[in-house]
């Protein structure tokens, strides 16, 4: 996959150079004498390009104003350039607003050889010898001696003999090209090892995982660098260049397309060692010595450089289909003798499971998770298909197998997994060999204190499987969520009984963190005084661990009792809970660090920031000093390594002033900008968007093109005491953040594109942590880049039916259950066309009359149309067409008769009866909406209770003309009622036009017959002198022409039959409105008739002259001579007309069927054959023993057959 960006190749730094050059004009104007020693820096340029005035390989670029754009390829590879004299340019001089570099010196031959050698070593060209990456702008610094005076006649400077030459590299504005360069994040480069596997980052970049590069915030949050190969004899790669921010974003997009990571697009397969081919411009030539990073470059073109066994096909299905049919487990007592194995297409992990019963302890879920690789392995029981809040079973291959390995872990949000207090696994083990790691376990279906994580023996269970990038517990390399449906009545009776299974924990695990652990955590900073008293000192009505966001910075920093007590970091509530948890205690140095940070940000007596009044929150990295005290409830103490404040936004009353770079955490509904701007929800127009975002469906947010294509925003809750309970616009998500939130929504929600693991139908609410990257202007919210997002459940989010997603057949999406028949209740997406049809059918039960309300959404700009057809053919159907550039009126959108395939044949009908018609267009979409009566006089009816064939199309632009895309579908409709309806069956995909196959066959045969066979047949005649064997040329000539005529008869019959199948066929009638190609049918008939006559004439040709005994021939008869003239002339004329037919036919086919124009391929093949024939014929004039006209040196004529001479 390749991405290109247009950049201004002339750096702004050029201006500085031009000014400096004019200041040095006096120095440049001096006269050099033979023997003078000079020191000069300048661009190397060949005289050929100088005298041409433009570059040989870039004829639109002037030479002397733009030497930085002169490619090394042009300088070294092009014969006219490398063969000419080389010159060194001086600094530029100004002529008004224009500047051009001066011709300073001419290099003698030895000096040129030195410079050429250096260019080949550093540059990118065919003859280059090294691993250089200089693409354009070769600049050197020389010390030299003047050997000849300036040549004023041609404008060249003095000739010099170079004593020393060194490259000037890099400099701002220079163009470079890199092939197969590793890309790495600066975080891993500076720490010396990769974050996920601890391998040396500058020695083994091929083992740097895409996951490490893209997913962990420290890595993706740091600058990206381009590594250069190690120097000869070395093993350490060189930190070559640093990417500017737009280039980093561009490369991240490429990596996500081809790679395997949590936030990747799902279509790639590259696990580690991302390399790229790129072209770039140096924008800052100075190295960052503090960071150890190279010059900054701006990428103009980039392509992933993938290993041969890795593709970048992004068409992979990213759904959650496991690849096996899920059957209820087991036999009569559910103890499965043969366990079920599930494989997952998305990850190299399989799960083998069964339900088994132990007489003493009850029912267990017996599982085996096999990972094709080496790393820790985990299995999790989730409430909603996501990892936070789940209970995981994790095996660590490097640790001894015991009570806690494999062990059960609590999975809180944004903190490392915590060993659970109840270690109750049976028959657990973790094994690893060179290729696989296998986790086995038995887990009780129901346990004490795990009411939210029951494995249900009947029903759906959201599970996850995961595997790490190493044996040390850390970031996962692979993760997959899925829903497993079980069916075991015997186990269900025991599991749902009132009493819970009481199992004594195998071990009491008290420490949450081990001493020496380095952890990363985010939470509110709270003084121990307010924690111990239970309420906030300055707001006694507020429970401390319920609303720490209301804790004022004045209380935290000014009040002696608070500021003199210990400071703690509170952990966020577990899913479904409201109380915050005491997480960590700060040591004294860390406390002082946090106080200083709070004073810089907050509002208090000693504060200087004034940007935050309540709820001081921080994100920090720390080392655990002690494990805490269970007896007193004191949490572990930590020493902070680094910390950053986080602005916690709760609702519209939050008092905080934002700046670019601020970390923020916000909880709110996610809403698409389309529904915000229109004021009401698109799929529920009676609901005001900012009043009830909880009623916004996941289907509208994720599936509907207008919504899914617009920006996503996080809404702020109304202030609790505000009179106006309207939600407000809080933050806009950047593109990567939007993708992350969409992925999360598809995990937990119910929609067409969702993962089928979710149970939420309305109101997607999430807690999001991110960095402000842009402040909003003119009332727009700030833009944030997301580091983490967690779905936040609320009452009303789950579907009423228990969370099953609607049935989803291959082509149609239906709304079931109680519906609003004033809204669209069904949709069909035309796969790969960017067209979606939303619709509803309403029928009056008493009168039987009704209407069809439709909406065609096109992902592009152009006219949009909907058609009703009998068979799928366009001609003869009725269409509703909307023209975006015209005013909405009675006839726009209007009804049209499709009388033919040309735009002129598409005419407005006499009956313009469309109701509520509208056509809208923005930068990305065009939407046609209409209501049409089911039955109208003289028109094709729409059957509300049967099968209908519908068309959808969109134009190349807003003017009614040929379509860019079109589709056809057969839908079986059903009237909408309050209880459901809309369609009675699935969608049936049809060929748009059943004549397309016939026209394709017609074209193929015509092009082969007249583009290949006939030219080769004529070539056999013209090049007979090159064909061995007496008379062989004639046999080939006759056979090929005969085959061409037979194919002509065949393709003529095929197309006549195809045209006859359409309503009101217009055989052979010219369409003058189409210009020259409109005569295709008429000329086609002429070619057919003349070809038959030509074939008959060839068979009935007059006899050749008689051959005498002495080998001579009698003179040709007059009729033979006349026949030859007519036969040859008509043959050339028919061939010319046939070539016109092939060309015009290919153009018409491309227009009618929105197909690729293949006229170039036709002329490429036919032109090549013709050129070979002409070349062969011309050899008759130069080969010995033959003359023009086919006679040999004795005057005899070549035979057209063994029996006689030729014509």
PDB file of C-alpha atoms in Angstrom, residues 31 217 227 243 461 529 683 916:
ATOM      1  CA  UNK A  31      38.362  37.658 -10.717  1.00  0.00           C
ATOM      2  CA  UNK A 217       1.399   4.966  24.887  1.00  0.00           C
ATOM      3  CA  UNK A 227      17.356   3.669  11.218  1.00  0.00           C
ATOM      4  CA  UNK A 243      10.164  12.022  11.187  1.00  0.00           C
ATOM      5  CA  UNK A 461     -20.757 -16.192  27.800  1.00  0.00           C
ATOM      6  CA  UNK A 529      -6.751  13.209  56.376  1.00  0.00           C
ATOM      7  CA  UNK A 683     -32.354   7.326  12.942  1.00  0.00           C
ATOM      8  CA  UNK A 916     -40.907  14.595   0.471  1.00  0.00           C
TER       9      UNK A 916
END
